[in-house]
Amino acid sequence: MDEEIEVLPWDVALEALARETSQRKGRGLRLNDIRSLSREHRIRFDDFMVTLFELVLAGRWHYLDRHSGRPVFFDRATLEGLYVRGRLREEDLQDFDGYWVPGPAPAQ
């Protein structure tokens, strides 16, 4: 079998859970939503956040500033700059207090 299997840089199960939760709430997810989902489903918070960052980097989700509601764009260097000892620390994510939203960012 010479079929190539695409390895995605995010967890598809976490994406599905996040998407379903966002749809149920009728809004993007905030850090508190992600914390709650992590506790409820016994998922590492940083694994959930890495999935959301990767989805934004891939253009499948977008991130909105909490105050302006405008898309915030970041690159891989932003994500890599948040890693400490190979993990994202919750206290380093406090600046990402906006909304994680399924779908590509709206045109500006």
PDB file of N, CA and C in Angstrom:
ATOM      1  N   MET A   1       0.843  -1.186   0.000  1.00  0.00           N
ATOM      2  CA  MET A   1       0.000   0.000   0.000  1.00  0.00           C
ATOM      3  C   MET A   1       0.878   1.235   0.000  1.00  0.00           C
ATOM      4  N   ASP A   2       0.693   2.056  -1.017  1.00  0.00           N
ATOM      5  CA  ASP A   2       1.472   3.281  -1.139  1.00  0.00           C
ATOM      6  C   ASP A   2       0.653   4.513  -0.790  1.00  0.00           C
ATOM      7  N   GLU A   3      -0.435   4.320  -0.093  1.00  0.00           N
ATOM      8  CA  GLU A   3      -1.262   5.462   0.286  1.00  0.00           C
ATOM      9  C   GLU A   3      -0.533   6.309   1.316  1.00  0.00           C
ATOM     10  N   GLU A   4      -0.579   7.610   1.089  1.00  0.00           N
ATOM     11  CA  GLU A   4       0.001   8.514   2.075  1.00  0.00           C
ATOM     12  C   GLU A   4      -1.062   8.878   3.091  1.00  0.00           C
ATOM     13  N   ILE A   5      -0.671   8.878   4.322  1.00  0.00           N
ATOM     14  CA  ILE A   5      -1.572   9.273   5.402  1.00  0.00           C
ATOM     15  C   ILE A   5      -1.129  10.651   5.862  1.00  0.00           C
ATOM     16  N   GLU A   6      -2.052  11.581   5.796  1.00  0.00           N
ATOM     17  CA  GLU A   6      -1.735  12.947   6.219  1.00  0.00           C
ATOM     18  C   GLU A   6      -1.757  13.021   7.743  1.00  0.00           C
ATOM     19  N   VAL A   7      -0.681  13.504   8.306  1.00  0.00           N
ATOM     20  CA  VAL A   7      -0.602  13.686   9.754  1.00  0.00           C
ATOM     21  C   VAL A   7      -0.849  15.163  10.038  1.00  0.00           C
ATOM     22  N   LEU A   8      -1.936  15.431  10.699  1.00  0.00           N
ATOM     23  CA  LEU A   8      -2.299  16.813  11.001  1.00  0.00           C
ATOM     24  C   LEU A   8      -1.586  17.285  12.269  1.00  0.00           C
ATOM     25  N   PRO A   9      -1.233  18.564  12.321  1.00  0.00           N
ATOM     26  CA  PRO A   9      -0.542  19.074  13.505  1.00  0.00           C
ATOM     27  C   PRO A   9      -1.480  19.407  14.670  1.00  0.00           C
ATOM     28  N   TRP A  10      -2.739  19.029  14.550  1.00  0.00           N
ATOM     29  CA  TRP A  10      -3.689  19.244  15.650  1.00  0.00           C
ATOM     30  C   TRP A  10      -4.439  17.949  15.915  1.00  0.00           C
ATOM     31  N   ASP A  11      -5.100  17.913  17.044  1.00  0.00           N
ATOM     32  CA  ASP A  11      -5.867  16.745  17.458  1.00  0.00           C
ATOM     33  C   ASP A  11      -7.291  16.892  16.915  1.00  0.00           C
ATOM     34  N   VAL A  12      -7.689  15.995  16.009  1.00  0.00           N
ATOM     35  CA  VAL A  12      -9.005  16.117  15.376  1.00  0.00           C
ATOM     36  C   VAL A  12     -10.147  15.912  16.374  1.00  0.00           C
ATOM     37  N   ALA A  13      -9.941  15.101  17.385  1.00  0.00           N
ATOM     38  CA  ALA A  13     -10.979  14.905  18.404  1.00  0.00           C
ATOM     39  C   ALA A  13     -11.162  16.180  19.223  1.00  0.00           C
ATOM     40  N   LEU A  14     -10.071  16.856  19.545  1.00  0.00           N
ATOM     41  CA  LEU A  14     -10.180  18.114  20.290  1.00  0.00           C
ATOM     42  C   LEU A  14     -10.829  19.187  19.421  1.00  0.00           C
ATOM     43  N   GLU A  15     -10.489  19.189  18.136  1.00  0.00           N
ATOM     44  CA  GLU A  15     -11.145  20.148  17.237  1.00  0.00           C
ATOM     45  C   GLU A  15     -12.656  19.911  17.220  1.00  0.00           C
ATOM     46  N   ALA A  16     -13.069  18.665  17.125  1.00  0.00           N
ATOM     47  CA  ALA A  16     -14.501  18.348  17.087  1.00  0.00           C
ATOM     48  C   ALA A  16     -15.187  18.782  18.380  1.00  0.00           C
ATOM     49  N   LEU A  17     -14.561  18.515  19.508  1.00  0.00           N
ATOM     50  CA  LEU A  17     -15.123  18.920  20.796  1.00  0.00           C
ATOM     51  C   LEU A  17     -15.221  20.438  20.892  1.00  0.00           C
ATOM     52  N   ALA A  18     -14.177  21.133  20.471  1.00  0.00           N
ATOM     53  CA  ALA A  18     -14.178  22.597  20.511  1.00  0.00           C
ATOM     54  C   ALA A  18     -15.236  23.173  19.580  1.00  0.00           C
ATOM     55  N   ARG A  19     -15.320  22.635  18.382  1.00  0.00           N
ATOM     56  CA  ARG A  19     -16.304  23.119  17.395  1.00  0.00           C
ATOM     57  C   ARG A  19     -17.734  22.906  17.917  1.00  0.00           C
ATOM     58  N   GLU A  20     -18.001  21.729  18.439  1.00  0.00           N
ATOM     59  CA  GLU A  20     -19.332  21.422  18.970  1.00  0.00           C
ATOM     60  C   GLU A  20     -19.680  22.361  20.130  1.00  0.00           C
ATOM     61  N   THR A  21     -18.729  22.600  21.000  1.00  0.00           N
ATOM     62  CA  THR A  21     -18.966  23.478  22.151  1.00  0.00           C
ATOM     63  C   THR A  21     -19.207  24.909  21.692  1.00  0.00           C
ATOM     64  N   SER A  22     -18.418  25.380  20.740  1.00  0.00           N
ATOM     65  CA  SER A  22     -18.597  26.729  20.207  1.00  0.00           C
ATOM     66  C   SER A  22     -19.975  26.872  19.560  1.00  0.00           C
ATOM     67  N   GLN A  23     -20.383  25.885  18.800  1.00  0.00           N
ATOM     68  CA  GLN A  23     -21.705  25.929  18.154  1.00  0.00           C
ATOM     69  C   GLN A  23     -22.819  25.916  19.193  1.00  0.00           C
ATOM     70  N   ARG A  24     -22.665  25.085  20.207  1.00  0.00           N
ATOM     71  CA  ARG A  24     -23.685  25.003  21.258  1.00  0.00           C
ATOM     72  C   ARG A  24     -23.806  26.337  22.008  1.00  0.00           C
ATOM     73  N   LYS A  25     -22.676  26.985  22.268  1.00  0.00           N
ATOM     74  CA  LYS A  25     -22.677  28.251  22.992  1.00  0.00           C
ATOM     75  C   LYS A  25     -23.072  29.427  22.092  1.00  0.00           C
ATOM     76  N   GLY A  26     -22.940  29.240  20.781  1.00  0.00           N
ATOM     77  CA  GLY A  26     -23.274  30.317  19.851  1.00  0.00           C
ATOM     78  C   GLY A  26     -22.240  31.421  19.828  1.00  0.00           C
ATOM     79  N   ARG A  27     -21.013  31.091  20.179  1.00  0.00           N
ATOM     80  CA  ARG A  27     -19.929  32.081  20.203  1.00  0.00           C
ATOM     81  C   ARG A  27     -18.598  31.347  20.195  1.00  0.00           C
ATOM     82  N   GLY A  28     -17.550  32.114  20.021  1.00  0.00           N
ATOM     83  CA  GLY A  28     -16.216  31.540  20.107  1.00  0.00           C
ATOM     84  C   GLY A  28     -15.900  31.112  21.529  1.00  0.00           C
ATOM     85  N   LEU A  29     -14.853  30.338  21.669  1.00  0.00           N
ATOM     86  CA  LEU A  29     -14.444  29.847  22.987  1.00  0.00           C
ATOM     87  C   LEU A  29     -13.451  30.800  23.629  1.00  0.00           C
ATOM     88  N   ARG A  30     -13.588  30.967  24.927  1.00  0.00           N
ATOM     89  CA  ARG A  30     -12.653  31.773  25.718  1.00  0.00           C
ATOM     90  C   ARG A  30     -11.800  30.827  26.548  1.00  0.00           C
ATOM     91  N   LEU A  31     -10.769  31.348  27.177  1.00  0.00           N
ATOM     92  CA  LEU A  31      -9.881  30.508  27.985  1.00  0.00           C
ATOM     93  C   LEU A  31     -10.645  29.751  29.063  1.00  0.00           C
ATOM     94  N   ASN A  32     -11.622  30.387  29.692  1.00  0.00           N
ATOM     95  CA  ASN A  32     -12.396  29.688  30.724  1.00  0.00           C
ATOM     96  C   ASN A  32     -13.163  28.505  30.152  1.00  0.00           C
ATOM     97  N   ASP A  33     -13.678  28.647  28.928  1.00  0.00           N
ATOM     98  CA  ASP A  33     -14.370  27.530  28.277  1.00  0.00           C
ATOM     99  C   ASP A  33     -13.400  26.367  28.069  1.00  0.00           C
ATOM    100  N   ILE A  34     -12.206  26.696  27.623  1.00  0.00           N
ATOM    101  CA  ILE A  34     -11.211  25.670  27.340  1.00  0.00           C
ATOM    102  C   ILE A  34     -10.750  25.002  28.636  1.00  0.00           C
ATOM    103  N   ARG A  35     -10.587  25.789  29.690  1.00  0.00           N
ATOM    104  CA  ARG A  35     -10.248  25.216  31.001  1.00  0.00           C
ATOM    105  C   ARG A  35     -11.326  24.236  31.452  1.00  0.00           C
ATOM    106  N   SER A  36     -12.578  24.644  31.325  1.00  0.00           N
ATOM    107  CA  SER A  36     -13.692  23.788  31.747  1.00  0.00           C
ATOM    108  C   SER A  36     -13.739  22.496  30.940  1.00  0.00           C
ATOM    109  N   LEU A  37     -13.593  22.606  29.619  1.00  0.00           N
ATOM    110  CA  LEU A  37     -13.579  21.408  28.780  1.00  0.00           C
ATOM    111  C   LEU A  37     -12.413  20.492  29.144  1.00  0.00           C
ATOM    112  N   SER A  38     -11.276  21.090  29.418  1.00  0.00           N
ATOM    113  CA  SER A  38     -10.093  20.305  29.791  1.00  0.00           C
ATOM    114  C   SER A  38     -10.335  19.525  31.072  1.00  0.00           C
ATOM    115  N   ARG A  39     -10.894  20.190  32.064  1.00  0.00           N
ATOM    116  CA  ARG A  39     -11.187  19.512  33.336  1.00  0.00           C
ATOM    117  C   ARG A  39     -12.249  18.431  33.153  1.00  0.00           C
ATOM    118  N   GLU A  40     -13.331  18.794  32.473  1.00  0.00           N
ATOM    119  CA  GLU A  40     -14.453  17.872  32.303  1.00  0.00           C
ATOM    120  C   GLU A  40     -14.043  16.594  31.562  1.00  0.00           C
ATOM    121  N   HIS A  41     -13.205  16.736  30.557  1.00  0.00           N
ATOM    122  CA  HIS A  41     -12.833  15.590  29.729  1.00  0.00           C
ATOM    123  C   HIS A  41     -11.435  15.047  30.040  1.00  0.00           C
ATOM    124  N   ARG A  42     -10.830  15.599  31.100  1.00  0.00           N
ATOM    125  CA  ARG A  42      -9.495  15.168  31.542  1.00  0.00           C
ATOM    126  C   ARG A  42      -8.470  15.237  30.415  1.00  0.00           C
ATOM    127  N   ILE A  43      -8.432  16.418  29.801  1.00  0.00           N
ATOM    128  CA  ILE A  43      -7.507  16.705  28.706  1.00  0.00           C
ATOM    129  C   ILE A  43      -6.541  17.769  29.205  1.00  0.00           C
ATOM    130  N   ARG A  44      -5.274  17.601  28.882  1.00  0.00           N
ATOM    131  CA  ARG A  44      -4.299  18.621  29.280  1.00  0.00           C
ATOM    132  C   ARG A  44      -4.673  19.948  28.621  1.00  0.00           C
ATOM    133  N   PHE A  45      -4.726  20.999  29.432  1.00  0.00           N
ATOM    134  CA  PHE A  45      -5.060  22.329  28.937  1.00  0.00           C
ATOM    135  C   PHE A  45      -4.125  22.744  27.806  1.00  0.00           C
ATOM    136  N   ASP A  46      -2.833  22.503  27.970  1.00  0.00           N
ATOM    137  CA  ASP A  46      -1.887  22.943  26.940  1.00  0.00           C
ATOM    138  C   ASP A  46      -2.071  22.155  25.644  1.00  0.00           C
ATOM    139  N   ASP A  47      -2.466  20.888  25.714  1.00  0.00           N
ATOM    140  CA  ASP A  47      -2.745  20.128  24.491  1.00  0.00           C
ATOM    141  C   ASP A  47      -3.926  20.747  23.736  1.00  0.00           C
ATOM    142  N   PHE A  48      -4.934  21.157  24.491  1.00  0.00           N
ATOM    143  CA  PHE A  48      -6.104  21.794  23.886  1.00  0.00           C
ATOM    144  C   PHE A  48      -5.689  23.107  23.217  1.00  0.00           C
ATOM    145  N   MET A  49      -4.885  23.894  23.909  1.00  0.00           N
ATOM    146  CA  MET A  49      -4.455  25.182  23.370  1.00  0.00           C
ATOM    147  C   MET A  49      -3.562  25.015  22.141  1.00  0.00           C
ATOM    148  N   VAL A  50      -2.676  24.036  22.153  1.00  0.00           N
ATOM    149  CA  VAL A  50      -1.829  23.796  20.983  1.00  0.00           C
ATOM    150  C   VAL A  50      -2.709  23.474  19.785  1.00  0.00           C
ATOM    151  N   THR A  51      -3.740  22.665  19.992  1.00  0.00           N
ATOM    152  CA  THR A  51      -4.664  22.338  18.911  1.00  0.00           C
ATOM    153  C   THR A  51      -5.297  23.607  18.352  1.00  0.00           C
ATOM    154  N   LEU A  52      -5.766  24.499  19.222  1.00  0.00           N
ATOM    155  CA  LEU A  52      -6.397  25.735  18.746  1.00  0.00           C
ATOM    156  C   LEU A  52      -5.402  26.621  18.002  1.00  0.00           C
ATOM    157  N   PHE A  53      -4.194  26.761  18.526  1.00  0.00           N
ATOM    158  CA  PHE A  53      -3.171  27.543  17.829  1.00  0.00           C
ATOM    159  C   PHE A  53      -2.890  26.951  16.452  1.00  0.00           C
ATOM    160  N   GLU A  54      -2.736  25.637  16.382  1.00  0.00           N
ATOM    161  CA  GLU A  54      -2.443  24.986  15.100  1.00  0.00           C
ATOM    162  C   GLU A  54      -3.596  25.173  14.117  1.00  0.00           C
ATOM    163  N   LEU A  55      -4.829  25.118  14.598  1.00  0.00           N
ATOM    164  CA  LEU A  55      -5.984  25.331  13.733  1.00  0.00           C
ATOM    165  C   LEU A  55      -6.002  26.754  13.181  1.00  0.00           C
ATOM    166  N   VAL A  56      -5.636  27.728  14.007  1.00  0.00           N
ATOM    167  CA  VAL A  56      -5.561  29.113  13.536  1.00  0.00           C
ATOM    168  C   VAL A  56      -4.439  29.252  12.506  1.00  0.00           C
ATOM    169  N   LEU A  57      -3.290  28.683  12.794  1.00  0.00           N
ATOM    170  CA  LEU A  57      -2.172  28.767  11.853  1.00  0.00           C
ATOM    171  C   LEU A  57      -2.521  28.116  10.509  1.00  0.00           C
ATOM    172  N   ALA A  58      -3.349  27.088  10.538  1.00  0.00           N
ATOM    173  CA  ALA A  58      -3.759  26.403   9.306  1.00  0.00           C
ATOM    174  C   ALA A  58      -4.925  27.105   8.603  1.00  0.00           C
ATOM    175  N   GLY A  59      -5.477  28.157   9.228  1.00  0.00           N
ATOM    176  CA  GLY A  59      -6.586  28.895   8.630  1.00  0.00           C
ATOM    177  C   GLY A  59      -7.939  28.227   8.784  1.00  0.00           C
ATOM    178  N   ARG A  60      -8.020  27.219   9.639  1.00  0.00           N
ATOM    179  CA  ARG A  60      -9.293  26.511   9.860  1.00  0.00           C
ATOM    180  C   ARG A  60     -10.123  27.141  10.979  1.00  0.00           C
ATOM    181  N   TRP A  61      -9.486  27.884  11.862  1.00  0.00           N
ATOM    182  CA  TRP A  61     -10.133  28.645  12.921  1.00  0.00           C
ATOM    183  C   TRP A  61      -9.524  30.043  12.880  1.00  0.00           C
ATOM    184  N   HIS A  62     -10.092  30.971  13.630  1.00  0.00           N
ATOM    185  CA  HIS A  62      -9.480  32.280  13.785  1.00  0.00           C
ATOM    186  C   HIS A  62      -9.631  32.734  15.232  1.00  0.00           C
ATOM    187  N   TYR A  63      -8.850  33.723  15.567  1.00  0.00           N
ATOM    188  CA  TYR A  63      -8.825  34.249  16.924  1.00  0.00           C
ATOM    189  C   TYR A  63      -9.243  35.712  16.869  1.00  0.00           C
ATOM    190  N   LEU A  64     -10.171  36.111  17.742  1.00  0.00           N
ATOM    191  CA  LEU A  64     -10.671  37.484  17.786  1.00  0.00           C
ATOM    192  C   LEU A  64     -10.283  38.165  19.084  1.00  0.00           C
ATOM    193  N   ASP A  65      -9.869  39.412  18.963  1.00  0.00           N
ATOM    194  CA  ASP A  65      -9.575  40.229  20.133  1.00  0.00           C
ATOM    195  C   ASP A  65     -10.855  40.414  20.943  1.00  0.00           C
ATOM    196  N   ARG A  66     -10.747  40.274  22.226  1.00  0.00           N
ATOM    197  CA  ARG A  66     -11.927  40.350  23.098  1.00  0.00           C
ATOM    198  C   ARG A  66     -12.571  41.727  23.064  1.00  0.00           C
ATOM    199  N   HIS A  67     -11.780  42.771  22.981  1.00  0.00           N
ATOM    200  CA  HIS A  67     -12.316  44.135  23.073  1.00  0.00           C
ATOM    201  C   HIS A  67     -12.812  44.673  21.729  1.00  0.00           C
ATOM    202  N   SER A  68     -12.037  44.484  20.681  1.00  0.00           N
ATOM    203  CA  SER A  68     -12.396  45.050  19.382  1.00  0.00           C
ATOM    204  C   SER A  68     -13.210  44.098  18.520  1.00  0.00           C
ATOM    205  N   GLY A  69     -13.117  42.789  18.791  1.00  0.00           N
ATOM    206  CA  GLY A  69     -13.788  41.807  17.954  1.00  0.00           C
ATOM    207  C   GLY A  69     -13.098  41.587  16.618  1.00  0.00           C
ATOM    208  N   ARG A  70     -11.925  42.172  16.450  1.00  0.00           N
ATOM    209  CA  ARG A  70     -11.182  42.031  15.194  1.00  0.00           C
ATOM    210  C   ARG A  70     -10.271  40.806  15.241  1.00  0.00           C
ATOM    211  N   PRO A  71     -10.048  40.203  14.074  1.00  0.00           N
ATOM    212  CA  PRO A  71      -9.122  39.070  14.031  1.00  0.00           C
ATOM    213  C   PRO A  71      -7.713  39.485  14.447  1.00  0.00           C
ATOM    214  N   VAL A  72      -7.073  38.609  15.174  1.00  0.00           N
ATOM    215  CA  VAL A  72      -5.678  38.795  15.559  1.00  0.00           C
ATOM    216  C   VAL A  72      -4.897  37.708  14.837  1.00  0.00           C
ATOM    217  N   PHE A  73      -3.888  38.131  14.094  1.00  0.00           N
ATOM    218  CA  PHE A  73      -3.089  37.181  13.337  1.00  0.00           C
ATOM    219  C   PHE A  73      -1.765  36.958  14.045  1.00  0.00           C
ATOM    220  N   PHE A  74      -1.341  35.734  14.087  1.00  0.00           N
ATOM    221  CA  PHE A  74      -0.043  35.404  14.669  1.00  0.00           C
ATOM    222  C   PHE A  74       0.588  34.322  13.820  1.00  0.00           C
ATOM    223  N   ASP A  75       1.862  34.118  14.033  1.00  0.00           N
ATOM    224  CA  ASP A  75       2.584  33.139  13.233  1.00  0.00           C
ATOM    225  C   ASP A  75       3.171  32.060  14.134  1.00  0.00           C
ATOM    226  N   ARG A  76       3.847  31.121  13.514  1.00  0.00           N
ATOM    227  CA  ARG A  76       4.431  30.008  14.263  1.00  0.00           C
ATOM    228  C   ARG A  76       5.403  30.502  15.322  1.00  0.00           C
ATOM    229  N   ALA A  77       6.118  31.580  15.039  1.00  0.00           N
ATOM    230  CA  ALA A  77       7.066  32.120  16.019  1.00  0.00           C
ATOM    231  C   ALA A  77       6.346  32.546  17.298  1.00  0.00           C
ATOM    232  N   THR A  78       5.133  33.056  17.174  1.00  0.00           N
ATOM    233  CA  THR A  78       4.340  33.424  18.358  1.00  0.00           C
ATOM    234  C   THR A  78       4.090  32.192  19.214  1.00  0.00           C
ATOM    235  N   LEU A  79       3.643  31.117  18.584  1.00  0.00           N
ATOM    236  CA  LEU A  79       3.374  29.876  19.317  1.00  0.00           C
ATOM    237  C   LEU A  79       4.651  29.331  19.935  1.00  0.00           C
ATOM    238  N   GLU A  80       5.700  29.264  19.166  1.00  0.00           N
ATOM    239  CA  GLU A  80       6.961  28.721  19.679  1.00  0.00           C
ATOM    240  C   GLU A  80       7.521  29.557  20.824  1.00  0.00           C
ATOM    241  N   GLY A  81       7.266  30.861  20.794  1.00  0.00           N
ATOM    242  CA  GLY A  81       7.720  31.734  21.873  1.00  0.00           C
ATOM    243  C   GLY A  81       6.990  31.500  23.188  1.00  0.00           C
ATOM    244  N   LEU A  82       5.846  30.840  23.128  1.00  0.00           N
ATOM    245  CA  LEU A  82       5.074  30.556  24.337  1.00  0.00           C
ATOM    246  C   LEU A  82       5.503  29.268  25.033  1.00  0.00           C
ATOM    247  N   TYR A  83       6.230  28.430  24.319  1.00  0.00           N
ATOM    248  CA  TYR A  83       6.649  27.152  24.895  1.00  0.00           C
ATOM    249  C   TYR A  83       7.720  27.357  25.963  1.00  0.00           C
ATOM    250  N   VAL A  84       7.533  26.707  27.089  1.00  0.00           N
ATOM    251  CA  VAL A  84       8.530  26.689  28.153  1.00  0.00           C
ATOM    252  C   VAL A  84       8.728  25.221  28.516  1.00  0.00           C
ATOM    253  N   ARG A  85       9.941  24.757  28.384  1.00  0.00           N
ATOM    254  CA  ARG A  85      10.243  23.347  28.665  1.00  0.00           C
ATOM    255  C   ARG A  85       9.316  22.400  27.901  1.00  0.00           C
ATOM    256  N   GLY A  86       9.029  22.763  26.648  1.00  0.00           N
ATOM    257  CA  GLY A  86       8.235  21.882  25.799  1.00  0.00           C
ATOM    258  C   GLY A  86       6.737  21.920  26.025  1.00  0.00           C
ATOM    259  N   ARG A  87       6.235  22.771  26.886  1.00  0.00           N
ATOM    260  CA  ARG A  87       4.799  22.862  27.174  1.00  0.00           C
ATOM    261  C   ARG A  87       4.361  24.320  27.190  1.00  0.00           C
ATOM    262  N   LEU A  88       3.077  24.529  26.884  1.00  0.00           N
ATOM    263  CA  LEU A  88       2.485  25.852  27.060  1.00  0.00           C
ATOM    264  C   LEU A  88       2.062  25.969  28.514  1.00  0.00           C
ATOM    265  N   ARG A  89       2.419  27.069  29.135  1.00  0.00           N
ATOM    266  CA  ARG A  89       1.991  27.285  30.519  1.00  0.00           C
ATOM    267  C   ARG A  89       0.771  28.194  30.512  1.00  0.00           C
ATOM    268  N   GLU A  90      -0.174  27.873  31.355  1.00  0.00           N
ATOM    269  CA  GLU A  90      -1.427  28.620  31.388  1.00  0.00           C
ATOM    270  C   GLU A  90      -1.199  30.109  31.648  1.00  0.00           C
ATOM    271  N   GLU A  91      -0.293  30.426  32.537  1.00  0.00           N
ATOM    272  CA  GLU A  91      -0.066  31.843  32.847  1.00  0.00           C
ATOM    273  C   GLU A  91       0.510  32.618  31.664  1.00  0.00           C
ATOM    274  N   ASP A  92       1.157  31.935  30.725  1.00  0.00           N
ATOM    275  CA  ASP A  92       1.703  32.602  29.543  1.00  0.00           C
ATOM    276  C   ASP A  92       0.641  32.841  28.474  1.00  0.00           C
ATOM    277  N   LEU A  93      -0.546  32.297  28.667  1.00  0.00           N
ATOM    278  CA  LEU A  93      -1.622  32.435  27.689  1.00  0.00           C
ATOM    279  C   LEU A  93      -2.647  33.490  28.077  1.00  0.00           C
ATOM    280  N   GLN A  94      -2.417  34.196  29.170  1.00  0.00           N
ATOM    281  CA  GLN A  94      -3.399  35.167  29.649  1.00  0.00           C
ATOM    282  C   GLN A  94      -3.667  36.286  28.652  1.00  0.00           C
ATOM    283  N   ASP A  95      -2.709  36.583  27.770  1.00  0.00           N
ATOM    284  CA  ASP A  95      -2.931  37.625  26.759  1.00  0.00           C
ATOM    285  C   ASP A  95      -3.882  37.153  25.660  1.00  0.00           C
ATOM    286  N   PHE A  96      -4.170  35.867  25.620  1.00  0.00           N
ATOM    287  CA  PHE A  96      -5.085  35.320  24.622  1.00  0.00           C
ATOM    288  C   PHE A  96      -6.469  35.144  25.250  1.00  0.00           C
ATOM    289  N   ASP A  97      -7.022  36.257  25.738  1.00  0.00           N
ATOM    290  CA  ASP A  97      -8.300  36.230  26.450  1.00  0.00           C
ATOM    291  C   ASP A  97      -9.479  36.566  25.535  1.00  0.00           C
ATOM    292  N   GLY A  98      -9.248  36.430  24.231  1.00  0.00           N
ATOM    293  CA  GLY A  98     -10.300  36.698  23.255  1.00  0.00           C
ATOM    294  C   GLY A  98     -11.100  35.452  22.932  1.00  0.00           C
ATOM    295  N   TYR A  99     -11.527  35.347  21.683  1.00  0.00           N
ATOM    296  CA  TYR A  99     -12.410  34.272  21.249  1.00  0.00           C
ATOM    297  C   TYR A  99     -11.751  33.423  20.175  1.00  0.00           C
ATOM    298  N   TRP A 100     -11.753  32.120  20.363  1.00  0.00           N
ATOM    299  CA  TRP A 100     -11.275  31.138  19.393  1.00  0.00           C
ATOM    300  C   TRP A 100     -12.511  30.675  18.636  1.00  0.00           C
ATOM    301  N   VAL A 101     -12.543  30.909  17.318  1.00  0.00           N
ATOM    302  CA  VAL A 101     -13.751  30.729  16.538  1.00  0.00           C
ATOM    303  C   VAL A 101     -13.506  29.791  15.352  1.00  0.00           C
ATOM    304  N   PRO A 102     -14.391  28.805  15.135  1.00  0.00           N
ATOM    305  CA  PRO A 102     -14.242  27.913  13.983  1.00  0.00           C
ATOM    306  C   PRO A 102     -14.378  28.699  12.678  1.00  0.00           C
ATOM    307  N   GLY A 103     -13.652  28.253  11.665  1.00  0.00           N
ATOM    308  CA  GLY A 103     -13.732  28.862  10.337  1.00  0.00           C
ATOM    309  C   GLY A 103     -12.619  29.866  10.125  1.00  0.00           C
ATOM    310  N   PRO A 104     -12.370  30.202   8.862  1.00  0.00           N
ATOM    311  CA  PRO A 104     -11.319  31.175   8.566  1.00  0.00           C
ATOM    312  C   PRO A 104     -11.714  32.568   9.051  1.00  0.00           C
ATOM    313  N   ALA A 105     -10.701  33.409   9.221  1.00  0.00           N
ATOM    314  CA  ALA A 105     -10.942  34.771   9.677  1.00  0.00           C
ATOM    315  C   ALA A 105     -11.751  35.523   8.621  1.00  0.00           C
ATOM    316  N   PRO A 106     -12.682  36.375   9.067  1.00  0.00           N
ATOM    317  CA  PRO A 106     -13.449  37.164   8.114  1.00  0.00           C
ATOM    318  C   PRO A 106     -12.536  38.160   7.390  1.00  0.00           C
ATOM    319  N   ALA A 107     -12.892  38.483   6.174  1.00  0.00           N
ATOM    320  CA  ALA A 107     -12.107  39.467   5.407  1.00  0.00           C
ATOM    321  C   ALA A 107     -12.196  40.816   6.102  1.00  0.00           C
ATOM    322  N   GLN A 108     -11.091  41.528   6.059  1.00  0.00           N
ATOM    323  CA  GLN A 108     -11.084  42.833   6.734  1.00  0.00           C
ATOM    324  C   GLN A 108     -11.425  43.939   5.789  1.00  0.00           C
TER     325      GLN A 108
END
